Amino acid sequence: MNALLSIRAVEKSFGGVHALGPVDIEIGPGERLGLIGPNGSGKTTLINCITGLFRPDHGVIIFKGIDITNEPAYRRARRGLSRSFQIPCPFAGMTVLENLLVPMDYLKKDSRDEIERADEVLQSVSLASRRNDPAEALSQLELRKLELARALVAEPDILIADEAMAGLSEAEIDDILSLLFRLNQAGVTVVMIEHIMHAVMSFSERVICLQTGMIIAEGAPSEVAGNAAVQKVYFGE
Ligand SMILES: Nc1ncnc2c1ncn2[C@@H]1O[C@H](COP(=O)(O)OP(=O)(O)OP(=O)(O)O)[C@@H](O)[C@H]1O
Ligand SMILES: [Mg+2]
């Protein structure tokens, strides 16, 4: 596989807490990868290391053949590496559109009109009708969509969605799932971090399970779901 993103021997500790690694993961262009694991298993820490919120203590991260391990987050975003956050924190008093214009200020990707691009993204996540409403007026589903839209204005090559479906109803989960499928069909590599098993298993071509910062299983969804170590983590002995 000619990897789009390579995570090599990445480790991260917080004081005495060894949160992650060493982990090695290769993600191919156009892939749909699921990342599962119990609470505190290091999923978000891994994403924070990949996207530049944290510097790993050890290891290397290569994106499109370039070593980005020590680059600031905004530069990684400009290269096409985007993530959504587990807990959406929009600028509550700003409109939906304004919430997208803020990150675009840091991207400076091209001379295309920023409002035009933001409107396209709002259309693609079905939030166009909410364009001029304050973010604080949004429903839980709409907040999740705004969080994804904020990541998508960067026109990423890879989107890492950290629990983008948490707290949603079944119908709303389907809505986000089809949005992520559409993005993937348009060529975006998608990494889905998720506790909602049927969603992550139906979406992913490959699933990786973390436990206490280490990969305990990796493979096709059915293989990982049937893996004894994974079942023990989720269901006990
Ligand atoms: N900023 C931080 N400071 C100190 N400890 C942290 C920090 N971020 C994460 N940790 C610790 O690192 C470990 C991994 O946490 P992380 O948030 O990566 O897990 P997770 O798999 O995303 O969990 P969840 O499914 O609950 O979101 C936990 O023990 C957590 O308490
Ligand atoms: Mg997390």
Coordinates of N, CA and C and ligand atoms in Angstrom, one line a residue:
M1 N 0.8 -1.2 0.0 CA 0.0 0.0 0.0 C 0.9 1.2 0.0
N2 N 0.6 2.2 -0.9 CA 1.3 3.5 -0.9 C 0.5 4.4 0.1
A3 N 1.0 4.5 1.3 CA 0.3 5.2 2.3 C 0.1 6.7 2.1
L4 N -1.1 7.2 2.5 CA -1.4 8.6 2.5 C -0.8 9.1 3.8
L5 N -1.1 8.4 4.9 CA -0.6 8.7 6.2 C 0.0 7.5 6.9
S6 N 1.2 7.8 7.4 CA 1.9 6.7 8.1 C 2.2 7.2 9.6
I7 N 1.8 6.3 10.5 CA 2.1 6.6 11.9 C 3.1 5.5 12.3
R8 N 4.3 6.0 12.7 CA 5.4 5.0 13.0 C 5.9 5.1 14.4
A9 N 5.6 4.1 15.2 CA 6.2 4.0 16.6 C 5.8 5.2 17.4
V10 N 4.6 5.7 17.2 CA 4.2 6.9 18.0 C 3.8 6.6 19.4
E11 N 4.3 7.4 20.3 CA 4.1 7.2 21.8 C 3.8 8.6 22.4
K12 N 2.9 8.5 23.4 CA 2.6 9.7 24.2 C 2.2 9.4 25.6
S13 N 2.9 10.1 26.5 CA 2.6 10.0 28.0 C 2.2 11.3 28.5
F14 N 1.3 11.3 29.6 CA 1.0 12.5 30.3 C 1.5 12.3 31.7
G15 N 2.6 12.9 32.1 CA 3.2 12.6 33.4 C 3.4 11.1 33.6
G16 N 2.8 10.5 34.6 CA 2.9 9.0 34.8 C 2.0 8.2 34.0
V17 N 1.1 8.8 33.2 CA 0.1 8.0 32.4 C 0.6 7.8 31.0
H18 N 0.9 6.5 30.7 CA 1.3 6.2 29.4 C 0.0 6.0 28.5
A19 N -0.3 7.0 27.8 CA -1.6 7.1 27.1 C -1.6 6.3 25.8
L20 N -0.5 6.3 25.1 CA -0.5 5.8 23.7 C 0.9 5.1 23.4
G21 N 0.8 4.0 22.7 CA 1.9 3.4 22.0 C 2.9 2.6 22.7
P22 N 3.9 2.2 21.8 CA 4.1 2.6 20.4 C 3.1 2.0 19.5
V23 N 2.5 2.8 18.6 CA 1.6 2.3 17.5 C 2.2 2.6 16.1
D24 N 1.9 1.7 15.2 CA 2.2 1.8 13.8 C 0.9 1.6 13.0
I25 N 0.6 2.6 12.2 CA -0.6 2.5 11.4 C -0.3 3.1 10.0
E26 N -0.7 2.4 9.0 CA -0.6 2.9 7.6 C -2.0 3.1 7.1
I27 N -2.3 4.3 6.6 CA -3.7 4.5 6.0 C -3.5 4.9 4.5
G28 N -4.3 4.1 3.7 CA -4.1 4.3 2.3 C -5.1 5.4 1.8
P29 N -4.8 5.9 0.6 CA -5.7 6.9 0.0 C -7.0 6.4 -0.3
G30 N -8.1 7.1 0.1 CA -9.4 6.6 -0.2 C -10.0 5.6 0.8
E31 N -9.2 5.3 1.8 CA -9.6 4.2 2.7 C -10.7 4.7 3.7
R32 N -11.5 3.8 4.2 CA -12.4 4.0 5.3 C -12.0 3.2 6.4
L33 N -11.3 3.8 7.4 CA -10.7 3.1 8.6 C -11.5 3.4 9.8
G34 N -11.9 2.4 10.6 CA -12.5 2.5 11.9 C -11.5 2.4 13.0
L35 N -11.7 3.2 14.0 CA -10.8 3.1 15.2 C -11.7 3.0 16.4
I36 N -11.6 1.8 17.0 CA -12.4 1.6 18.2 C -11.5 1.3 19.4
G37 N -12.2 1.1 20.6 CA -11.4 0.9 21.8 C -12.2 1.5 23.0
P38 N -12.1 0.9 24.1 CA -12.9 1.4 25.3 C -12.4 2.9 25.7
N39 N -13.2 3.5 26.6 CA -12.9 4.8 27.1 C -11.4 4.8 27.6
G40 N -10.7 5.9 27.2 CA -9.3 6.0 27.8 C -8.3 5.2 27.1
S41 N -8.7 4.5 25.9 CA -7.7 3.6 25.3 C -6.7 4.3 24.4
G42 N -6.9 5.7 24.2 CA -5.9 6.4 23.5 C -6.3 6.9 22.1
K43 N -7.5 6.7 21.8 CA -8.0 7.1 20.4 C -7.8 8.6 20.1
T44 N -8.3 9.4 21.0 CA -8.2 10.8 20.8 C -6.8 11.3 21.0
T45 N -6.0 10.7 21.9 CA -4.6 11.0 22.0 C -3.9 10.8 20.7
L46 N -4.2 9.7 20.0 CA -3.6 9.4 18.7 C -3.9 10.4 17.7
I47 N -5.2 10.8 17.7 CA -5.7 11.8 16.7 C -5.0 13.2 17.0
N48 N -4.9 13.5 18.3 CA -4.2 14.7 18.7 C -2.8 14.8 18.2
C49 N -2.1 13.6 18.3 CA -0.7 13.5 17.8 C -0.7 13.7 16.3
I50 N -1.6 13.0 15.6 CA -1.6 13.1 14.1 C -1.9 14.5 13.7
T51 N -2.8 15.2 14.3 CA -3.2 16.5 13.8 C -2.4 17.7 14.4
G52 N -1.5 17.4 15.4 CA -0.7 18.5 15.8 C -1.1 19.2 17.1
L53 N -2.2 18.7 17.7 CA -2.5 19.3 19.0 C -1.5 18.9 20.1
F54 N -1.0 17.6 20.0 CA 0.0 17.2 20.9 C 1.2 16.8 20.0
R55 N 2.4 17.0 20.6 CA 3.6 16.4 20.0 C 3.8 15.0 20.6
P56 N 4.0 14.0 19.8 CA 4.3 12.7 20.4 C 5.7 12.7 21.1
D57 N 5.8 11.9 22.1 CA 7.1 11.8 22.8 C 8.2 11.1 21.9
H58 N 7.7 10.1 21.1 CA 8.5 9.3 20.2 C 7.7 9.1 19.0
G59 N 8.5 8.7 17.9 CA 7.8 8.3 16.7 C 7.7 9.4 15.6
V60 N 7.2 9.0 14.5 CA 7.2 9.8 13.3 C 5.9 9.8 12.6
I61 N 5.4 10.9 12.1 CA 4.1 10.9 11.3 C 4.4 11.5 9.9
I62 N 4.1 10.7 8.9 CA 4.4 11.0 7.5 C 3.1 11.2 6.8
F63 N 2.9 12.4 6.2 CA 1.6 12.6 5.4 C 2.0 13.0 4.0
K64 N 1.5 12.3 3.0 CA 1.9 12.5 1.6 C 3.4 12.6 1.4
G65 N 4.1 11.7 2.1 CA 5.5 11.6 2.0 C 6.3 12.6 2.7
I66 N 5.7 13.5 3.5 CA 6.4 14.5 4.2 C 6.3 14.3 5.7
D67 N 7.4 14.4 6.4 CA 7.5 14.3 7.8 C 6.8 15.5 8.5
I68 N 5.6 15.3 9.1 CA 4.9 16.4 9.7 C 5.0 16.4 11.2
T69 N 5.8 15.5 11.7 CA 5.8 15.2 13.2 C 5.9 16.5 14.0
N70 N 6.7 17.4 13.6 CA 6.9 18.6 14.4 C 6.2 19.9 13.8
E71 N 5.3 19.7 12.8 CA 4.6 20.8 12.2 C 3.5 21.3 13.1
P72 N 3.2 22.6 13.1 CA 2.0 23.1 13.9 C 0.7 22.6 13.2
A73 N -0.4 22.6 14.0 CA -1.6 22.0 13.5 C -2.1 22.7 12.2
Y74 N -2.0 24.1 12.2 CA -2.6 24.8 11.0 C -1.9 24.4 9.7
R75 N -0.6 24.1 9.8 CA 0.1 23.7 8.6 C -0.3 22.3 8.1
R76 N -0.6 21.5 9.1 CA -1.1 20.1 8.7 C -2.5 20.3 8.0
A77 N -3.3 21.2 8.6 CA -4.6 21.4 8.0 C -4.5 21.9 6.6
R78 N -3.5 22.8 6.3 CA -3.3 23.3 5.0 C -2.9 22.2 4.0
R79 N -2.2 21.2 4.5 CA -1.7 20.1 3.7 C -2.9 19.2 3.3
G80 N -4.0 19.3 4.1 CA -5.2 18.4 3.8 C -5.5 17.4 4.8
L81 N -5.1 17.7 6.1 CA -5.3 16.8 7.2 C -6.3 17.5 8.1
S82 N -7.5 17.0 8.2 CA -8.6 17.6 9.0 C -9.2 16.7 10.0
R83 N -9.7 17.2 11.1 CA -10.3 16.4 12.1 C -11.5 17.2 12.6
S84 N -12.5 16.4 13.1 CA -13.6 17.0 13.9 C -13.3 16.6 15.3
F85 N -13.9 17.4 16.3 CA -13.6 17.2 17.7 C -14.8 16.4 18.3
Q86 N -14.4 15.6 19.3 CA -15.3 14.8 20.0 C -16.5 15.6 20.7
I87 N -16.1 16.8 21.2 CA -17.1 17.6 21.8 C -17.1 18.9 21.0
P88 N -18.2 19.1 20.2 CA -18.3 20.3 19.4 C -18.3 21.6 20.2
C89 N -17.4 22.6 20.0 CA -17.4 23.8 20.7 C -17.5 25.0 19.7
P90 N -18.6 25.2 19.1 CA -18.7 26.3 18.1 C -18.7 27.6 18.8
F91 N -18.4 28.7 18.1 CA -18.6 30.1 18.6 C -20.1 30.3 18.7
A92 N -20.6 30.2 19.9 CA -22.1 30.1 20.1 C -22.8 31.3 19.5
G93 N -22.3 32.5 19.7 CA -23.0 33.7 19.3 C -22.8 34.1 17.8
M94 N -21.9 33.4 17.1 CA -21.7 33.6 15.7 C -22.6 32.8 14.9
T95 N -22.9 33.2 13.7 CA -23.8 32.4 12.8 C -23.0 31.2 12.3
V96 N -23.8 30.3 11.8 CA -23.2 29.0 11.2 C -22.2 29.4 10.2
L97 N -22.5 30.3 9.3 CA -21.5 30.7 8.2 C -20.3 31.3 8.8
E98 N -20.4 32.2 9.8 CA -19.2 32.8 10.4 C -18.4 31.8 11.1
N99 N -19.0 30.7 11.7 CA -18.2 29.6 12.3 C -17.3 29.0 11.3
L100 N -17.7 28.9 10.0 CA -16.8 28.3 9.0 C -15.8 29.3 8.5
L101 N -16.1 30.6 8.5 CA -15.1 31.6 8.0 C -13.9 31.7 9.0
V102 N -14.1 31.4 10.3 CA -13.0 31.6 11.2 C -11.8 30.6 10.8
P103 N -12.1 29.3 10.7 CA -10.9 28.4 10.4 C -10.4 28.8 9.0
M104 N -11.2 29.2 8.1 CA -10.7 29.5 6.7 C -9.7 30.6 6.7
D105 N -9.7 31.5 7.7 CA -8.7 32.5 7.8 C -7.3 31.9 8.0
Y106 N -7.2 30.7 8.6 CA -5.9 30.1 8.9 C -5.5 29.3 7.7
L107 N -6.4 29.0 6.8 CA -6.1 28.0 5.8 C -5.4 28.6 4.6
K108 N -5.9 29.8 4.1 CA -5.3 30.5 3.0 C -4.9 29.6 1.9
K109 N -5.9 28.7 1.5 CA -5.5 27.6 0.6 C -5.4 28.2 -0.9
D110 N -6.3 29.0 -1.3 CA -6.3 29.5 -2.6 C -7.1 30.8 -2.6
S111 N -7.2 31.4 -3.8 CA -7.9 32.7 -3.9 C -9.4 32.5 -4.1
R112 N -9.9 31.3 -4.0 CA -11.3 31.1 -4.2 C -12.1 31.8 -3.1
D113 N -13.2 32.3 -3.5 CA -14.0 33.1 -2.6 C -14.4 32.2 -1.4
E114 N -14.1 32.7 -0.2 CA -14.3 31.9 1.0 C -15.8 31.7 1.3
I115 N -16.6 32.7 1.1 CA -18.0 32.6 1.4 C -18.6 31.5 0.4
E116 N -18.2 31.6 -0.8 CA -18.7 30.6 -1.8 C -18.3 29.2 -1.4
R117 N -17.1 29.0 -0.9 CA -16.7 27.7 -0.5 C -17.4 27.2 0.8
A118 N -17.6 28.2 1.7 CA -18.3 27.8 2.9 C -19.8 27.4 2.6
D119 N -20.4 28.1 1.6 CA -21.8 27.8 1.2 C -21.8 26.4 0.6
E120 N -20.8 26.1 -0.2 CA -20.8 24.8 -0.8 C -20.8 23.7 0.3
V121 N -19.9 23.9 1.3 CA -19.8 22.9 2.4 C -21.1 22.8 3.2
L122 N -21.7 24.0 3.4 CA -23.0 24.0 4.2 C -24.0 23.2 3.4
Q123 N -24.0 23.4 2.1 CA -25.0 22.6 1.2 C -24.7 21.1 1.3
S124 N -23.4 20.8 1.3 CA -23.0 19.3 1.3 C -23.4 18.6 2.6
V125 N -23.5 19.4 3.7 CA -23.9 18.8 5.0 C -25.3 19.1 5.3
S126 N -26.1 19.6 4.4 CA -27.5 20.0 4.6 C -27.7 21.0 5.7
L127 N -26.9 22.0 5.8 CA -27.0 23.0 6.8 C -27.3 24.4 6.2
A128 N -27.5 24.4 4.8 CA -27.7 25.7 4.1 C -28.8 26.5 4.7
S129 N -29.9 25.9 5.2 CA -31.0 26.6 5.7 C -30.7 27.3 7.0
R130 N -29.6 26.8 7.7 CA -29.2 27.4 9.0 C -28.1 28.4 8.9
R131 N -27.7 28.7 7.7 CA -26.6 29.6 7.4 C -26.5 30.8 8.3
N132 N -27.6 31.5 8.4 CA -27.5 32.8 9.1 C -28.0 32.7 10.6
D133 N -28.2 31.5 11.1 CA -28.7 31.3 12.5 C -27.5 31.2 13.4
P134 N -27.6 31.7 14.6 CA -26.5 31.5 15.6 C -26.3 30.1 15.9
A135 N -25.0 29.7 16.1 CA -24.7 28.3 16.3 C -25.4 27.8 17.6
E136 N -25.7 28.7 18.5 CA -26.3 28.2 19.8 C -27.8 27.7 19.5
A137 N -28.3 28.0 18.4 CA -29.7 27.6 18.1 C -29.8 26.2 17.5
L138 N -28.6 25.6 17.2 CA -28.6 24.3 16.5 C -29.0 23.1 17.4
S139 N -29.6 22.1 16.7 CA -29.9 20.9 17.4 C -28.6 20.1 17.6
Q140 N -28.6 19.0 18.3 CA -27.4 18.1 18.5 C -26.9 17.6 17.1
L141 N -27.8 17.2 16.3 CA -27.4 16.7 14.9 C -26.8 17.8 14.1
E142 N -27.4 19.0 14.2 CA -26.9 20.1 13.4 C -25.5 20.6 13.9
L143 N -25.3 20.5 15.2 CA -24.0 20.8 15.8 C -22.9 19.8 15.3
R144 N -23.3 18.6 15.2 CA -22.4 17.6 14.7 C -22.0 17.9 13.3
K145 N -23.0 18.3 12.5 CA -22.8 18.6 11.1 C -21.9 19.9 10.9
L146 N -22.2 20.8 11.8 CA -21.3 22.1 11.8 C -19.9 21.7 12.1
E147 N -19.7 20.8 13.1 CA -18.4 20.4 13.4 C -17.7 19.7 12.2
L148 N -18.4 18.9 11.5 CA -17.8 18.3 10.3 C -17.6 19.3 9.2
A149 N -18.5 20.2 9.1 CA -18.4 21.3 8.1 C -17.1 22.1 8.3
R150 N -16.9 22.4 9.6 CA -15.7 23.2 10.0 C -14.4 22.5 9.5
A151 N -14.4 21.1 9.7 CA -13.3 20.4 9.2 C -13.2 20.3 7.7
L152 N -14.4 20.4 7.0 CA -14.4 20.2 5.6 C -14.1 21.5 4.8
V153 N -14.2 22.6 5.4 CA -13.8 23.8 4.6 C -12.3 23.8 4.2
A154 N -11.6 23.0 4.9 CA -10.1 22.8 4.5 C -10.0 22.0 3.2
E155 N -11.1 21.5 2.7 CA -11.0 20.6 1.5 C -10.0 19.5 1.7
P156 N -10.2 18.7 2.8 CA -9.1 17.8 3.2 C -9.0 16.6 2.3
D157 N -7.8 16.0 2.3 CA -7.6 14.6 1.7 C -8.0 13.6 2.7
I158 N -7.9 13.9 4.0 CA -8.2 12.9 5.0 C -9.0 13.6 6.1
L159 N -10.1 13.0 6.5 CA -11.0 13.5 7.6 C -11.0 12.5 8.7
I160 N -10.6 13.0 9.9 CA -10.7 12.1 11.1 C -11.8 12.6 11.9
A161 N -12.8 11.7 12.0 CA -14.1 12.1 12.7 C -14.1 11.4 14.1
D162 N -13.9 12.3 15.2 CA -13.8 11.7 16.5 C -15.2 11.7 17.1
E163 N -15.8 10.5 17.1 CA -17.2 10.3 17.7 C -18.2 11.3 17.2
A164 N -18.3 11.4 15.9 CA -19.2 12.3 15.2 C -20.7 12.0 15.4
M165 N -21.0 10.8 15.9 CA -22.4 10.4 16.0 C -22.8 10.2 17.5
A166 N -21.9 10.6 18.4 CA -22.3 10.4 19.8 C -23.5 11.1 20.2
G167 N -24.4 10.5 20.9 CA -25.6 11.1 21.4 C -26.7 11.3 20.4
L168 N -26.6 10.7 19.2 CA -27.6 10.9 18.2 C -28.6 9.7 18.1
S169 N -29.8 9.9 17.6 CA -30.7 8.8 17.4 C -30.3 8.0 16.2
E170 N -31.0 6.8 16.1 CA -30.6 5.9 15.0 C -30.7 6.6 13.6
A171 N -31.8 7.4 13.4 CA -32.0 8.1 12.1 C -31.0 9.1 11.9
E172 N -30.6 9.8 13.0 CA -29.5 10.8 12.9 C -28.2 10.2 12.6
I173 N -27.9 9.0 13.2 CA -26.7 8.3 12.9 C -26.6 7.9 11.4
D174 N -27.7 7.5 10.9 CA -27.8 7.1 9.4 C -27.5 8.4 8.6
D175 N -28.0 9.5 9.0 CA -27.7 10.7 8.3 C -26.2 11.1 8.3
I176 N -25.5 11.0 9.4 CA -24.1 11.3 9.4 C -23.3 10.2 8.7
L177 N -23.8 8.9 8.8 CA -23.1 7.8 8.1 C -23.2 8.1 6.6
S178 N -24.4 8.5 6.1 CA -24.4 8.6 4.6 C -23.6 9.9 4.2
L179 N -23.5 10.9 5.0 CA -22.7 12.0 4.7 C -21.2 11.6 4.6
L180 N -20.8 10.7 5.5 CA -19.4 10.3 5.5 C -19.1 9.4 4.3
F181 N -20.1 8.5 4.0 CA -20.0 7.7 2.8 C -19.8 8.6 1.5
R182 N -20.7 9.6 1.4 CA -20.6 10.5 0.3 C -19.3 11.1 0.1
L183 N -18.7 11.6 1.3 CA -17.4 12.2 1.3 C -16.4 11.3 0.8
N184 N -16.5 10.0 1.3 CA -15.5 9.0 0.9 C -15.6 8.7 -0.6
Q185 N -16.8 8.7 -1.1 CA -17.0 8.4 -2.6 C -16.4 9.5 -3.4
A186 N -16.4 10.7 -2.8 CA -15.8 11.9 -3.5 C -14.3 11.9 -3.4
G187 N -13.7 10.9 -2.7 CA -12.3 10.8 -2.7 C -11.6 11.0 -1.4
V188 N -12.4 11.4 -0.4 CA -11.8 11.8 0.9 C -11.6 10.5 1.7
T189 N -10.4 10.3 2.2 CA -10.0 9.2 3.2 C -10.7 9.5 4.5
V190 N -11.4 8.6 5.1 CA -12.1 8.9 6.3 C -11.7 7.9 7.4
V191 N -11.3 8.5 8.6 CA -11.0 7.7 9.8 C -12.1 8.0 10.7
M192 N -12.8 6.9 11.1 CA -14.0 7.1 12.0 C -13.6 6.5 13.4
I193 N -13.6 7.4 14.4 CA -13.5 6.9 15.8 C -14.9 6.8 16.3
E194 N -15.2 5.7 16.8 CA -16.6 5.5 17.2 C -16.9 4.4 18.2
H195 N -17.8 4.7 19.1 CA -18.2 3.7 20.1 C -19.5 3.0 19.6
I196 N -20.2 3.6 18.6 CA -21.4 2.9 18.1 C -21.0 1.8 17.1
M197 N -21.0 0.6 17.6 CA -20.4 -0.5 16.9 C -21.0 -0.8 15.5
H198 N -22.4 -0.8 15.4 CA -23.0 -1.1 14.1 C -22.6 -0.1 13.1
A199 N -22.4 1.2 13.5 CA -22.1 2.2 12.6 C -20.6 2.1 12.1
V200 N -19.7 1.9 13.0 CA -18.3 1.8 12.6 C -18.0 0.5 11.8
M201 N -18.7 -0.5 12.2 CA -18.5 -1.8 11.5 C -19.1 -1.8 10.1
S202 N -20.2 -1.1 9.9 CA -20.8 -1.0 8.6 C -20.1 -0.1 7.7
F203 N -19.5 0.9 8.3 CA -18.8 2.0 7.5 C -17.4 1.5 7.0
S204 N -16.7 0.9 7.9 CA -15.2 0.7 7.7 C -14.9 -0.5 6.8
E205 N -13.8 -0.3 6.0 CA -13.2 -1.4 5.3 C -12.2 -2.2 6.2
R206 N -11.7 -1.4 7.1 CA -10.7 -2.0 8.1 C -10.9 -1.4 9.4
V207 N -10.7 -2.2 10.4 CA -11.0 -1.7 11.8 C -9.7 -2.0 12.6
I208 N -9.4 -1.0 13.5 CA -8.2 -1.1 14.4 C -8.8 -0.9 15.8
C209 N -8.5 -1.8 16.7 CA -8.9 -1.7 18.1 C -7.8 -1.4 19.0
L210 N -7.9 -0.3 19.8 CA -6.9 0.1 20.8 C -7.3 -0.3 22.2
Q211 N -6.4 -0.7 23.0 CA -6.6 -0.9 24.4 C -5.4 -0.4 25.2
T212 N -5.6 0.4 26.2 CA -4.5 1.0 26.9 C -3.3 1.4 26.0
G213 N -3.7 2.1 24.9 CA -2.8 2.7 24.1 C -2.1 1.8 23.0
M214 N -2.5 0.5 23.1 CA -1.8 -0.4 22.1 C -2.9 -1.0 21.2
I215 N -2.4 -1.4 20.0 CA -3.3 -2.0 19.0 C -3.5 -3.5 19.4
I216 N -4.7 -3.9 19.7 CA -4.9 -5.3 20.1 C -5.5 -6.1 19.0
A217 N -6.1 -5.5 18.0 CA -6.7 -6.2 16.8 C -6.7 -5.3 15.6
E218 N -6.6 -5.8 14.4 CA -6.7 -5.0 13.2 C -7.1 -6.0 12.1
G219 N -8.1 -5.5 11.3 CA -8.5 -6.4 10.1 C -9.8 -5.9 9.6
A220 N -10.4 -6.8 8.8 CA -11.8 -6.6 8.3 C -12.8 -6.5 9.5
P221 N -13.8 -5.7 9.4 CA -14.8 -5.5 10.5 C -15.2 -6.8 11.2
S222 N -15.5 -7.8 10.3 CA -16.0 -9.1 10.9 C -14.9 -9.8 11.7
E223 N -13.7 -9.7 11.2 CA -12.6 -10.3 11.9 C -12.4 -9.7 13.3
V224 N -12.4 -8.3 13.3 CA -12.1 -7.6 14.6 C -13.3 -7.8 15.5
A225 N -14.5 -7.8 15.0 CA -15.7 -8.0 15.9 C -15.6 -9.4 16.5
G226 N -15.1 -10.4 15.8 CA -15.0 -11.8 16.3 C -13.7 -12.1 17.1
N227 N -12.8 -11.1 17.2 CA -11.5 -11.3 17.8 C -11.7 -11.5 19.3
A228 N -11.1 -12.5 19.9 CA -11.3 -12.9 21.3 C -10.8 -11.7 22.2
A229 N -9.7 -11.1 21.9 CA -9.2 -10.0 22.8 C -10.2 -8.8 22.7
V230 N -10.7 -8.5 21.6 CA -11.7 -7.4 21.4 C -13.0 -7.7 22.2
Q231 N -13.4 -8.9 22.1 CA -14.7 -9.3 22.8 C -14.5 -9.2 24.3
K232 N -13.3 -9.6 24.8 CA -13.0 -9.5 26.2 C -13.0 -8.1 26.7
V233 N -12.4 -7.2 25.9 CA -12.4 -5.8 26.3 C -13.8 -5.2 26.4
Y234 N -14.7 -5.6 25.4 CA -16.0 -5.0 25.4 C -17.0 -5.8 26.3
F235 N -16.9 -7.1 26.4 CA -17.9 -7.9 27.1 C -17.4 -8.6 28.3
G236 N -16.1 -8.5 28.6 CA -15.5 -9.3 29.7 C -15.3 -10.7 29.3
E237 N -14.9 -11.5 30.3 CA -14.5 -12.9 30.1 C -15.7 -13.7 29.5
Ligands
LIG1 N1 -4.4 16.2 28.0 C1 -4.3 15.2 28.8 N2 -3.7 15.2 30.0 C2 -3.6 14.2 30.8 N3 -4.0 12.9 30.5 C3 -4.6 12.8 29.3 C4 -4.8 13.9 28.4 N4 -5.5 13.5 27.3 C5 -5.7 12.1 27.6 N5 -5.2 11.8 28.7 C6 -5.2 10.4 29.3 O1 -4.8 9.5 28.3 C7 -5.5 8.3 28.2 C8 -6.1 8.1 26.8 O2 -7.2 9.1 26.7 P1 -7.9 9.4 25.3 O3 -8.7 10.6 25.5 O4 -6.9 9.4 24.2 O5 -8.9 8.1 25.2 P2 -10.0 7.8 24.2 O6 -9.8 6.4 23.7 O7 -10.2 8.9 23.2 O8 -11.3 7.7 25.2 P3 -12.9 8.1 24.9 O9 -13.5 6.9 24.2 O10 -13.4 8.2 26.3 O11 -12.9 9.3 24.2 C9 -6.5 8.4 29.4 O12 -5.9 7.8 30.5 C10 -6.6 9.9 29.6 O13 -7.0 10.2 30.9
MG2 MG -11.7 10.2 22.8

